[in-house]
Coordinates of C-alpha atoms and ligand atoms in Angstrom, one line a residue:
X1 CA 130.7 -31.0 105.9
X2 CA 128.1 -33.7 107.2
X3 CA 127.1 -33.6 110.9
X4 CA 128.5 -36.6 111.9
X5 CA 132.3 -35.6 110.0
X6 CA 132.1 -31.6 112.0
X7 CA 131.2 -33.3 115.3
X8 CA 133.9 -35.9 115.1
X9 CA 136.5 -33.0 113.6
X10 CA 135.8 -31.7 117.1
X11 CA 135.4 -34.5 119.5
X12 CA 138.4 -36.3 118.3
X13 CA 140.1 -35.2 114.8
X14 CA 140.9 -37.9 112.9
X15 CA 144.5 -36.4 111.8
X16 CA 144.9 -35.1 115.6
X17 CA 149.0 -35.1 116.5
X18 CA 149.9 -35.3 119.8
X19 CA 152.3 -32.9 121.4
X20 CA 155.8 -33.4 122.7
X21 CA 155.6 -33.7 126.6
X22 CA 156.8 -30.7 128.5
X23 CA 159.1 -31.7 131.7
X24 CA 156.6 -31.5 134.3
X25 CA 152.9 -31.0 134.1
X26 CA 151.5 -29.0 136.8
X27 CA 148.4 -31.3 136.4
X28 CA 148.0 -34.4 133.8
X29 CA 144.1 -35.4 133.4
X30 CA 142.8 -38.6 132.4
X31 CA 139.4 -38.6 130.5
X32 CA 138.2 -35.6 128.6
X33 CA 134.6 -36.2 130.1
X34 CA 132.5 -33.3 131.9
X35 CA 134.9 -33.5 134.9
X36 CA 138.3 -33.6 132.9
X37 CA 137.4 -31.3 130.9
X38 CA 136.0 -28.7 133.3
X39 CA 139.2 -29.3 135.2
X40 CA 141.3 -28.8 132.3
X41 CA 139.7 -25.5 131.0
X42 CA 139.9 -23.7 135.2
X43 CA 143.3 -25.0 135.4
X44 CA 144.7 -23.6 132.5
X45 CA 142.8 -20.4 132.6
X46 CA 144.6 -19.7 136.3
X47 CA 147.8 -20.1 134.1
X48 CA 148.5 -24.1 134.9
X49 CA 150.0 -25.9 132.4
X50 CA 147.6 -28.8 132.1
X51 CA 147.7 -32.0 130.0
X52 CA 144.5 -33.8 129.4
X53 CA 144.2 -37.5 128.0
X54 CA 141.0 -38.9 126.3
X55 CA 141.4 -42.6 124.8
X56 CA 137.9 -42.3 122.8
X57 CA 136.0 -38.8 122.2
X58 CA 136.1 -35.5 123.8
X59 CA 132.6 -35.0 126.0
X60 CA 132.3 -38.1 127.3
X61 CA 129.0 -40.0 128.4
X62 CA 127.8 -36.1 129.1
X63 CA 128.0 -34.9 125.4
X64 CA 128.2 -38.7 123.0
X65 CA 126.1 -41.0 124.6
X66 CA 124.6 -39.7 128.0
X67 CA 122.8 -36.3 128.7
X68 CA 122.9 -34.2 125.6
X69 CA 121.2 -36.9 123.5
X70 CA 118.8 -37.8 126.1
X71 CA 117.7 -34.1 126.9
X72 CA 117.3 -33.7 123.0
X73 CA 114.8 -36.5 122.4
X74 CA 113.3 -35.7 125.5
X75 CA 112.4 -32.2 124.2
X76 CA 110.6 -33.2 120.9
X77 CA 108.6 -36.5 122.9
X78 CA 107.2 -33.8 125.3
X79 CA 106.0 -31.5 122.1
X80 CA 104.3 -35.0 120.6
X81 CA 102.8 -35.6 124.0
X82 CA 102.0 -32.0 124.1
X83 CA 100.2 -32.2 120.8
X84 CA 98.5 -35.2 122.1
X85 CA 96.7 -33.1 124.6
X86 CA 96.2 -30.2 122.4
X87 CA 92.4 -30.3 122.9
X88 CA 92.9 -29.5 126.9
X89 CA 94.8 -26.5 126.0
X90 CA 91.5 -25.2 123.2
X91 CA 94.0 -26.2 120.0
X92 CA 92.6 -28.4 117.1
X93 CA 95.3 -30.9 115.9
X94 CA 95.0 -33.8 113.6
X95 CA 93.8 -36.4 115.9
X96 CA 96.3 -39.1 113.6
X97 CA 99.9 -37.7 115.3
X98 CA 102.5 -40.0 113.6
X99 CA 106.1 -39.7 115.1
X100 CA 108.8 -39.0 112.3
X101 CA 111.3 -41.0 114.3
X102 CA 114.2 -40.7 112.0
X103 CA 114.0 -37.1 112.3
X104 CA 113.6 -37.1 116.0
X105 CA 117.4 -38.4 115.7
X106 CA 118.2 -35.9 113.1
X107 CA 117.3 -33.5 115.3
X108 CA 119.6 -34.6 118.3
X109 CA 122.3 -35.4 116.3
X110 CA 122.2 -31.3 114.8
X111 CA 121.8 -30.4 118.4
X112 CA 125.0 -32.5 119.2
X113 CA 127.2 -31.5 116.5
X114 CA 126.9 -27.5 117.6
X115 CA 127.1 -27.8 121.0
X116 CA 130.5 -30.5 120.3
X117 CA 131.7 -27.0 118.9
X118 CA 132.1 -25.1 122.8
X119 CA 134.6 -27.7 124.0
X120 CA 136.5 -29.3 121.0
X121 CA 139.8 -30.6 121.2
X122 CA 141.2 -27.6 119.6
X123 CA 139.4 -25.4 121.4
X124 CA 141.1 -26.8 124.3
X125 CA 144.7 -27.2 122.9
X126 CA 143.9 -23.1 121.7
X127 CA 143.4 -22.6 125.6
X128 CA 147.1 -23.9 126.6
X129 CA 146.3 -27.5 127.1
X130 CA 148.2 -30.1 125.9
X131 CA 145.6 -32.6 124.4
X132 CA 146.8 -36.1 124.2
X133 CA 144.3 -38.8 121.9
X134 CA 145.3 -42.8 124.0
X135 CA 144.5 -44.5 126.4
X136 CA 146.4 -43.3 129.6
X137 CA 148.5 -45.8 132.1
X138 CA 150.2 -45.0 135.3
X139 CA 153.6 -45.7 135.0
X140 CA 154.4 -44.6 138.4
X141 CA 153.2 -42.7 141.7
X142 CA 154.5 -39.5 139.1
X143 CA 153.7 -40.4 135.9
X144 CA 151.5 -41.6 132.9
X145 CA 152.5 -42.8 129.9
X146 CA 149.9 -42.4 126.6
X147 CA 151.0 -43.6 122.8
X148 CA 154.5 -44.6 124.2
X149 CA 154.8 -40.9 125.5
X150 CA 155.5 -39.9 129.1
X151 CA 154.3 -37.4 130.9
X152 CA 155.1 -36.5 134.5
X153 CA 153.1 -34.6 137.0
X154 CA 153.3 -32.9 139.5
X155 CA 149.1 -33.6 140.4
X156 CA 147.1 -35.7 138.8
X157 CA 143.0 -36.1 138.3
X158 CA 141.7 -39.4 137.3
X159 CA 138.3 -38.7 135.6
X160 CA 137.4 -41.5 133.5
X161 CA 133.8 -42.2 134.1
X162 CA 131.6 -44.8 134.1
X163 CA 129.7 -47.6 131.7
X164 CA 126.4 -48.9 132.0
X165 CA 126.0 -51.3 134.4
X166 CA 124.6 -55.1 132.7
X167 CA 122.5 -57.3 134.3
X168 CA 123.3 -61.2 135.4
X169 CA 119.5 -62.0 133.6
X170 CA 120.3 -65.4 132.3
X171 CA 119.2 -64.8 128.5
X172 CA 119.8 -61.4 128.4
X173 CA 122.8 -61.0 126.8
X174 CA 122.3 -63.8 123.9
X175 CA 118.9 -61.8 123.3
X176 CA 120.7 -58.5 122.8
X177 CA 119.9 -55.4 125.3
X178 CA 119.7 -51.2 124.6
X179 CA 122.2 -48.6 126.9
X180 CA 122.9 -45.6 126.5
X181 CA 125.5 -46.7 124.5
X182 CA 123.7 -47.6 121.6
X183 CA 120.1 -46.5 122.3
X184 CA 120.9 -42.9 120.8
X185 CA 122.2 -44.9 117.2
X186 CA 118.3 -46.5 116.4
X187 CA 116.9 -46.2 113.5
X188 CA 113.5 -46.9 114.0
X189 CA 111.7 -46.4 117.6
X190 CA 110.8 -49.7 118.9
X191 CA 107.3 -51.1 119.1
X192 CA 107.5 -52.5 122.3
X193 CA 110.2 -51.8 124.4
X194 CA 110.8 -53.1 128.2
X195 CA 113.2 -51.2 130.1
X196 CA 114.9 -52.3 133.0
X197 CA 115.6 -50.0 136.5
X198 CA 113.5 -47.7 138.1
X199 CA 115.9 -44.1 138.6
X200 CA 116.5 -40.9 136.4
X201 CA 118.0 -42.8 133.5
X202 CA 115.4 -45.4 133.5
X203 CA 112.2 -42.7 133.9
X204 CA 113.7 -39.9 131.2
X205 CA 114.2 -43.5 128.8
X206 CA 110.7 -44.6 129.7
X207 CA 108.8 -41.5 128.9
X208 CA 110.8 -40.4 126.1
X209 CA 110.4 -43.6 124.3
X210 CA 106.4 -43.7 125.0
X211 CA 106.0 -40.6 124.3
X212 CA 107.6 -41.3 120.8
X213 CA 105.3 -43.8 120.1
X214 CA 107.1 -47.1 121.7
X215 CA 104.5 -49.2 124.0
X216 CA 106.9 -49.2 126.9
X217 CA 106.9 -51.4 129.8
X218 CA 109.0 -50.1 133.2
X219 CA 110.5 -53.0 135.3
X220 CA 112.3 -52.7 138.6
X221 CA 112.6 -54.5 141.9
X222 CA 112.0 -51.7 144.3
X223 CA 108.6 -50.9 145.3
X224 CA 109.0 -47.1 144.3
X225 CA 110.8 -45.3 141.4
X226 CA 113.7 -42.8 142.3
X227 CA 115.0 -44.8 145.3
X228 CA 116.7 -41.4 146.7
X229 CA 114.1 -38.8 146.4
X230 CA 111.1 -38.1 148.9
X231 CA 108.2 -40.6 148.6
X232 CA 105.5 -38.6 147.3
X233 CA 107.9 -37.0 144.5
X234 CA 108.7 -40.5 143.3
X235 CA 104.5 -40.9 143.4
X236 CA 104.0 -38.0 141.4
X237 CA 106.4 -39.6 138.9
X238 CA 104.8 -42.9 138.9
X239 CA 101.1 -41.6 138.5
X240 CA 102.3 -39.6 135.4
X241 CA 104.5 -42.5 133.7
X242 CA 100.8 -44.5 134.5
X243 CA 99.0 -41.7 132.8
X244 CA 101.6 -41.8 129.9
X245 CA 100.4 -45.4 129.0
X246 CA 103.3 -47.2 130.9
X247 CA 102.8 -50.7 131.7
X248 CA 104.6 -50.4 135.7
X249 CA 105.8 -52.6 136.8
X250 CA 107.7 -51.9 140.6
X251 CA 108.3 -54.8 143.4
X252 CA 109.3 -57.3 140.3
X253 CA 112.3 -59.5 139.4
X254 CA 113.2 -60.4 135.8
X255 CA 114.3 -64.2 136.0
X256 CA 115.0 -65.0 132.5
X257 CA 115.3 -64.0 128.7
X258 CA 114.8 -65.5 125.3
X259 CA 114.1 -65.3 122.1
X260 CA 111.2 -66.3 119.5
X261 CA 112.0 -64.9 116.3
X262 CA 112.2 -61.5 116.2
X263 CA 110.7 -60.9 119.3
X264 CA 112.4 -61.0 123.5
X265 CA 110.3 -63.1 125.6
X266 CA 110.9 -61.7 129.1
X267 CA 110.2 -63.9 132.3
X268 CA 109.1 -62.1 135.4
X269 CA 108.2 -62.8 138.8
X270 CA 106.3 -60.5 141.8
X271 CA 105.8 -62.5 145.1
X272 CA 105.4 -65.7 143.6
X273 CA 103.5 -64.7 140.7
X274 CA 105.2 -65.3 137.6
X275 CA 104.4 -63.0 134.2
X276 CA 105.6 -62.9 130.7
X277 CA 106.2 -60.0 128.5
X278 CA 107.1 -59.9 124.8
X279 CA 108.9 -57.2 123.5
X280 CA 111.6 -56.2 120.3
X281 CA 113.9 -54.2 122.4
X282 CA 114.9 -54.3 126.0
X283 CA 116.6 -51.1 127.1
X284 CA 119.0 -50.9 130.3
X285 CA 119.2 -48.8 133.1
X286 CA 120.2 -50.2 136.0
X287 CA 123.1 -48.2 137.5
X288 CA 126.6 -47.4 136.6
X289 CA 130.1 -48.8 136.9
X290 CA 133.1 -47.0 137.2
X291 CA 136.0 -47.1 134.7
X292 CA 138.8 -48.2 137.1
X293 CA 140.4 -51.1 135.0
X294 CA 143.5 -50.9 132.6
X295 CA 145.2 -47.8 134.0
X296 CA 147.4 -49.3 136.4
X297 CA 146.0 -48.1 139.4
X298 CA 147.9 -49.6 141.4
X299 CA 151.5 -48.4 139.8
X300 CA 150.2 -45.4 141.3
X301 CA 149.3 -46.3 144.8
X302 CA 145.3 -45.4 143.9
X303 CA 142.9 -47.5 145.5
X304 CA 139.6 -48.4 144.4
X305 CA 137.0 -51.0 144.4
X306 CA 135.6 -51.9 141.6
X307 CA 131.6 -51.2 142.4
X308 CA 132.0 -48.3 143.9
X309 CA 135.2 -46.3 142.1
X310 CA 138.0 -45.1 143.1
X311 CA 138.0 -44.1 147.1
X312 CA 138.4 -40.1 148.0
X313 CA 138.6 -38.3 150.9
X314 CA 136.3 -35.4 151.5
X315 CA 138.9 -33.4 149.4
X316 CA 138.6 -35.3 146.5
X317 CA 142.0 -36.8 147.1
X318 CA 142.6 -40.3 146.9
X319 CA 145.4 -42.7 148.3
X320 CA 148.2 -41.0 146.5
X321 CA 147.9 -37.9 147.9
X322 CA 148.9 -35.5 144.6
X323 CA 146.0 -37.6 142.6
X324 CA 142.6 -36.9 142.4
X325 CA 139.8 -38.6 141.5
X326 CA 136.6 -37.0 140.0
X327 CA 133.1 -37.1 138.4
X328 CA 131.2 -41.0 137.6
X329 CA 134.7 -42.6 138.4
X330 CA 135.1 -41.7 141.9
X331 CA 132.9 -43.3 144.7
X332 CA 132.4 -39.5 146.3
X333 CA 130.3 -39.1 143.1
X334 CA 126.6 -38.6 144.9
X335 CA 125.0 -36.1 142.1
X336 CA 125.3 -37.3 138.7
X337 CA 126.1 -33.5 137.8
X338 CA 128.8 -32.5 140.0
X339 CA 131.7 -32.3 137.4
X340 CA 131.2 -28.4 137.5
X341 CA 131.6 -28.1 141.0
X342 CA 134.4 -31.1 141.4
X343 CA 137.1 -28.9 138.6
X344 CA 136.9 -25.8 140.9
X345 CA 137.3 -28.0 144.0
X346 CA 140.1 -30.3 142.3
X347 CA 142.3 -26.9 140.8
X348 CA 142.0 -25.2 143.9
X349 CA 142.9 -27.9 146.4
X350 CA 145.3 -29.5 144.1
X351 CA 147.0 -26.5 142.7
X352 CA 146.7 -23.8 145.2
X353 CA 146.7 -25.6 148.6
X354 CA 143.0 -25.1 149.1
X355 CA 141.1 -27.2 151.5
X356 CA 137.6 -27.0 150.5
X357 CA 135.1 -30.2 150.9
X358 CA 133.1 -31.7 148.7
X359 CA 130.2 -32.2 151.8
X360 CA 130.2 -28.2 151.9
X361 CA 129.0 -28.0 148.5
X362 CA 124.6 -27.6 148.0
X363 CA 124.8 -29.5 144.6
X364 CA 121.4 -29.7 143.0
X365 CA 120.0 -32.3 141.0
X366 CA 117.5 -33.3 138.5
X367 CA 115.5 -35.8 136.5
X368 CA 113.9 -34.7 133.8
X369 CA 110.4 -36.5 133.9
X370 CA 107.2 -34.9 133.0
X371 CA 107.2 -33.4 135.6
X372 CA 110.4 -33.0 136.3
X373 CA 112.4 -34.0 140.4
X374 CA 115.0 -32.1 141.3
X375 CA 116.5 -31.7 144.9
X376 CA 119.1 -29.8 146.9
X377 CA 120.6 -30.6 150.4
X378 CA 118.9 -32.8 152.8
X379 CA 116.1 -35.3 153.0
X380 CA 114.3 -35.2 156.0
X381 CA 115.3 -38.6 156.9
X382 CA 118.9 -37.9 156.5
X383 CA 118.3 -34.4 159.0
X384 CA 116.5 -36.3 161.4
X385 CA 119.2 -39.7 161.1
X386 CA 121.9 -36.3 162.1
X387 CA 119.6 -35.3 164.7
X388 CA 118.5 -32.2 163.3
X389 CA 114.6 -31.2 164.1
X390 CA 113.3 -30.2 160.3
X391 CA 110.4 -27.8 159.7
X392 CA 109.1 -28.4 156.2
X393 CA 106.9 -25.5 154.2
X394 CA 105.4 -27.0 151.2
X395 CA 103.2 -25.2 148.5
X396 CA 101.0 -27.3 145.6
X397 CA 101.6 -26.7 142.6
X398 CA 97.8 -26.3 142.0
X399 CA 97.3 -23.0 144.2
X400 CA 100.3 -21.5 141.7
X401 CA 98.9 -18.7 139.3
X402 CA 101.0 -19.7 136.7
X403 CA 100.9 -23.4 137.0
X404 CA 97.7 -23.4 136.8
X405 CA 97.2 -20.9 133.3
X406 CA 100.0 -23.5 131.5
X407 CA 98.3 -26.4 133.0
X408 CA 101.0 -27.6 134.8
X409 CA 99.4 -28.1 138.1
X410 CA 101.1 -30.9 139.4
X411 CA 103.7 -31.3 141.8
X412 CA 104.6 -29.4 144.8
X413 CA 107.7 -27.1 146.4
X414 CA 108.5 -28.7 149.7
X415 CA 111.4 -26.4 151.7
X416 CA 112.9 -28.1 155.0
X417 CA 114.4 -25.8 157.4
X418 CA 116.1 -26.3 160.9
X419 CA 113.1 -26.0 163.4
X420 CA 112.7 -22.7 164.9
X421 CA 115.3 -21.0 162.4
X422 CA 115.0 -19.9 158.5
X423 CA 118.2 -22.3 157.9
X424 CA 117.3 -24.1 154.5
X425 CA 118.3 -27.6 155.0
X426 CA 117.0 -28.7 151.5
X427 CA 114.2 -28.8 149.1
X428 CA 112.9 -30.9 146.5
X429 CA 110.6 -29.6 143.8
X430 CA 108.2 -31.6 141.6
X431 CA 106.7 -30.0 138.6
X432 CA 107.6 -29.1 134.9
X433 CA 110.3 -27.0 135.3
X434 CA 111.5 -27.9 138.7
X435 CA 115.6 -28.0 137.5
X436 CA 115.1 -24.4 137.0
X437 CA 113.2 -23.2 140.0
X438 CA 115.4 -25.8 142.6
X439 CA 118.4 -23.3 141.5
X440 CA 117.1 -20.2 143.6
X441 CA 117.1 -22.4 146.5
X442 CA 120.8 -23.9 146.2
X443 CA 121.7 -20.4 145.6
X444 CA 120.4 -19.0 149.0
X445 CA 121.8 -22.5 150.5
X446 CA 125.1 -21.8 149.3
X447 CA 125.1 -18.4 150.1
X448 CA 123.7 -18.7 153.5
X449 CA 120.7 -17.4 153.1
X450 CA 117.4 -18.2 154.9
X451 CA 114.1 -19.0 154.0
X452 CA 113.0 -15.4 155.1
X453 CA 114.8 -13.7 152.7
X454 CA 113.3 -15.4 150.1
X455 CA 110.2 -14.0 150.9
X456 CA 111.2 -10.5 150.2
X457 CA 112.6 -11.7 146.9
X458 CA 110.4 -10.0 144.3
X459 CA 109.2 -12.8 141.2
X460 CA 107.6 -12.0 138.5
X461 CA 103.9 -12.3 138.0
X462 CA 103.4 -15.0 137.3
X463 CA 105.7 -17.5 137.4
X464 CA 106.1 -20.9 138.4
X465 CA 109.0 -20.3 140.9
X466 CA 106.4 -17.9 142.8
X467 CA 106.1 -21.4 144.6
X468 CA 109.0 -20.6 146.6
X469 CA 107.8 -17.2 147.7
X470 CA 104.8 -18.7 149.0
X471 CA 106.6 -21.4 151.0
X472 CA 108.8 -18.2 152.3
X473 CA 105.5 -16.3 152.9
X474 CA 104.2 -19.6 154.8
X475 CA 107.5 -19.7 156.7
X476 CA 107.2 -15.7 158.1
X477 CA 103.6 -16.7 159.1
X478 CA 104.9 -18.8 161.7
X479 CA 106.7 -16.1 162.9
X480 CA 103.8 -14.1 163.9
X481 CA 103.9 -15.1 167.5
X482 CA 101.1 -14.1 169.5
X483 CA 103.3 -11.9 171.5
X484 CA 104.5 -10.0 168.2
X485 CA 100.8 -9.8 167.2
X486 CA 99.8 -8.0 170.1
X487 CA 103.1 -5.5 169.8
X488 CA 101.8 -4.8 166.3
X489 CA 98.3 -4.3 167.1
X490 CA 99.8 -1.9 170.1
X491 CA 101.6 0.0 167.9
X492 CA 99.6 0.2 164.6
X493 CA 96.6 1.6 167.1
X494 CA 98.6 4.6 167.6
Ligands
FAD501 C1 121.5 -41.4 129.3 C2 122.2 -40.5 130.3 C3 121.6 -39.3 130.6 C4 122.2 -38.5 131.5 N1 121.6 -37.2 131.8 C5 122.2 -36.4 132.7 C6 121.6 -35.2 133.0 O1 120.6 -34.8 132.5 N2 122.3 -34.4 133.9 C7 123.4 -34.8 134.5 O2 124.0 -34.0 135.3 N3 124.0 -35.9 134.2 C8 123.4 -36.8 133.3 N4 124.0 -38.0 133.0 C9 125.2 -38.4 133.8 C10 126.4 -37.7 133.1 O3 126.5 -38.0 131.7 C11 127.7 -38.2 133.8 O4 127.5 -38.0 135.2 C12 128.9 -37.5 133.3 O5 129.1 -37.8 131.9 C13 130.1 -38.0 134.1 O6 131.2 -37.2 133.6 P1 132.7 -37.8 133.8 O7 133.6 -36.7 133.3 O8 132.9 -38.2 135.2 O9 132.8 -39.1 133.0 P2 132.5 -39.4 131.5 O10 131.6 -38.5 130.9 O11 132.2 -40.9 131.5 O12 133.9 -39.2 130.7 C14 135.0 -40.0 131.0 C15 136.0 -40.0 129.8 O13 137.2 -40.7 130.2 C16 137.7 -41.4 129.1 N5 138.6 -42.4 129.6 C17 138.3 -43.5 130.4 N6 139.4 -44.2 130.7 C18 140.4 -43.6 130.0 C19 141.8 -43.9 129.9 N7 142.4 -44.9 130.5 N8 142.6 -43.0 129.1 C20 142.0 -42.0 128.5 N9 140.7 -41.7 128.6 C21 139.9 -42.5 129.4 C22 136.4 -41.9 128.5 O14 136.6 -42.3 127.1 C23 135.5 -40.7 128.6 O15 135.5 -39.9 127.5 C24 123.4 -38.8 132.1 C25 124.0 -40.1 131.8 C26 123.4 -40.9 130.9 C27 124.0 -42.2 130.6

């Protein structure tokens, strides 16, 4: 069986049946994205009987158009622009590197189909849940109907994502535009290729796509890239898309679009200063919208406004207190990753009278750049705005052993702490492999644990996430009072 035929046998069978209704569902799910899905799989493992609608393909953004493709093409552009620099590292490769770009696709679209395999639809319906293919509509504060079928519930999660936000560029739209939607589908990598927005989506696209060989040109209208994230993370970031070969440029409007021939002529303007660019292929990432129209929202007493998504409480609950909302849909969203943490939150308050909050949670988060930003917790400026006095310990990445043997020297681990306490208050890491090291510090954040204990927590030699040890280390140094020195020195002279 082709690729394409196995992934779609599990994402949505063609010759899927839909099952008879029971009386009352425990919980009825819309969208079988990352959050629904998660939701669906805790709630029928605690022995809920669970049904969960998907109108299009199982996976969602996540797995058909969003983070699986992405992470896949941005493995193999980091091999090309490893090979690139292969000469820095003592290896001899053909200086002539030509990017097979067909079989970069190939490649992602194998990596798809087996990972499509861990959360099919039958996989799913084998785990007790009653998968329904149609596009769900309230029918009531109780009930949904899908394919002329009505289910009632007794709780409900709404998780049905979001879609590339477009742009109001006159021209735009006539001269045709990439998303994520369709950017994963190309046959051939474009020559030149302008993208528009300046965060995680935007970046990984950028790189990727120059990296693979596109002459790539990075517009946004904010001075800095990653709005959220510290100020000199977002630096490091832009110095290395520079380095890549990216034309940057930040502070900038796009005013208009058209097209000669072939070819998108794009109209921009910095403080008065107008430029042109030509390119073949403009991509899109701007932001997101949530999916709030055409499930009678309102039949169901859910409300929602339609930039920022449907409005939670702290608990994930929304206006109708046995619905949920969760994931890209609902305006609690924050962390583009948070499905995981949202379907344990959603079964347990919603099914077993929990009351745990979503702002308790240390969710961490990542864009995967070369190098790559992640975070945890609090930003400085968002301590101090509460009022809360923030030490910060921050190691280079350049004084790491093991950074500096895999040439991976750049970035830094910056760890904020309450002043005069080992409280973690939040972190951000820049450097290669920053999604995995920022993990050790949202698990001592969500465990309680404080900076000091991280110190006695042995690494390997050497490794990368040393980093935090050393900030740790650099933390206990302050402790070393002058009072405790001379109690040491009295005792250790005995
Ligand atoms: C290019 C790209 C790269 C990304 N990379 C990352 C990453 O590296 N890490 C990360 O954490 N996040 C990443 N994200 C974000 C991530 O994909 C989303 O946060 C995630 O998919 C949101 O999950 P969700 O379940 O809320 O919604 P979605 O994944 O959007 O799923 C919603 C589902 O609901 C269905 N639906 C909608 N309306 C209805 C209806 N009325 N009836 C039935 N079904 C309905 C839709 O068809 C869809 O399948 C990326 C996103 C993009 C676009």
């Amino acid at each position: 069986m082709r690729q394409e035929q196995r992934e779609l046998q599990n994402v949505h069978p063609p010759d899927w049946r839909n099952p008879e209704p029971i009386g009352r569902y425990a919980m009825v799910i819309i969208g079988a994205g990352p959050a629904g899905m998660l939701t669906a799989m805790t709630a029928a493992r605690m022995g809920a009987k669970v049904a969960l609608i998907e109108r299009s393909r199982f996976g969602g953004v996540w797995f058909n158009v969003g983070c699986i493709s992405s992470k896949a093409i941005i493995r193999t552009s980091r091999l090309y622009a490893e090979m690139r620099n292969a000469e820095a590292f003592g290896a001899q490769v053909p200086t002539d590197i030509s990017v097979a770009f067909p079989a970069v696709m190939e490649r992602m679209r194998r990596v798809r189909a087996g990972i499509s395999r861990r959360f099919s639809a039958q996989r799913l319906s084998s785990m007790g849940v009653d998968v329904y293919f149609g596009a769900a509509r309230f029918a009531g504060p109780d009930a949904i109907e899908v394919e002329g079928k009505r289910l009632r519930f007794k709780r409900a999660l709404v998780a049905s994502g979001a879609r590339p936000k477009l742009p109001s560029i006159p021209g735009i739209a006539a001269a045709g535009y990439l998303t994520n939607e369709n950017v994963f589908e190309l046959a051939e990598c474009p020559r030149r290729l302008l993208v528009l927005g300046g965060g995680p989506l935007a970046c990984e696209l950028a790189q990727a796509f120059c990296r693979l060989g596109s002459q790539v040109s990075i517009v946004q209208n904010d001075p800095m890239f990653l709005g959220n994230e510290e100020r000199d993370a977002a630096q490091i970031l832009s110095d290395a898309l520079a380095r890549d070969g990216i034309d940057i440029h930040l502070s900038t409007d796009t005013i208009n679009v058209r097209t000669e021939g072939n070819q998108k002529v794009v109209d921009l303007v910095r403080d008065d200063c107008k430029s042109t660019l030509t390119v073949d292929e403009i991509g899109i990432g701007i932001g997101r919208v949530p999916n709030v129209e055409g499930m009678n929202l309102e039949a169901a007493g859910v409300q929602y406004d339609k930039e920022v998504g449907i409005l939670t409480n702290d608990y994930l609950q929304t206006s109708n207190p046995r619905i949920y909302a969760a994931g890209d849909v609902c305006s609690e969203k924050i962390f583009p990753h948070i499905e995981a943490a949202a379907a344990d939150l959603v079964v347990r308050n919603a099914l077993f009278w929990g009351r745990e909050r979503l702002s308790a949670l240390a969710i961490p988060w990542c864009t995967y750049t070369d190098p790559e930003i992640a975070h945890v917790g609090l930003y400085v400026t968002e301590a101090r705005a509460k009022g809360i006095p923030v030490k910060t310990f921050t190691v280079m990445m350049h004084d790491v052993d093991r950074a500096i043997t895999d040439g991976e020297d750049e970035g830094f681990v910056k760890i904020h702490v309450k002043e005069g306490t080992d409280k973690i208050l939040g972190a951000t890491v820049a450097a290669s492999h920053a999604g995995e090291m920022i993990s050790e510090i949202s698990l001592a954040m969500n465990a309680g644990i404080g900076l000091s204990a991280l110190a006695r927590v042995n690494h390997p030699y050497p490794t990368q996430a040393q980093a935090i040890k050393m900030a740790a280390d650099a933390y206990l140094a302050t402790r070393h009072t002058p009072t405790r020195k001379w109690l040491y020195k009295q005792w250790l002279s005995h």
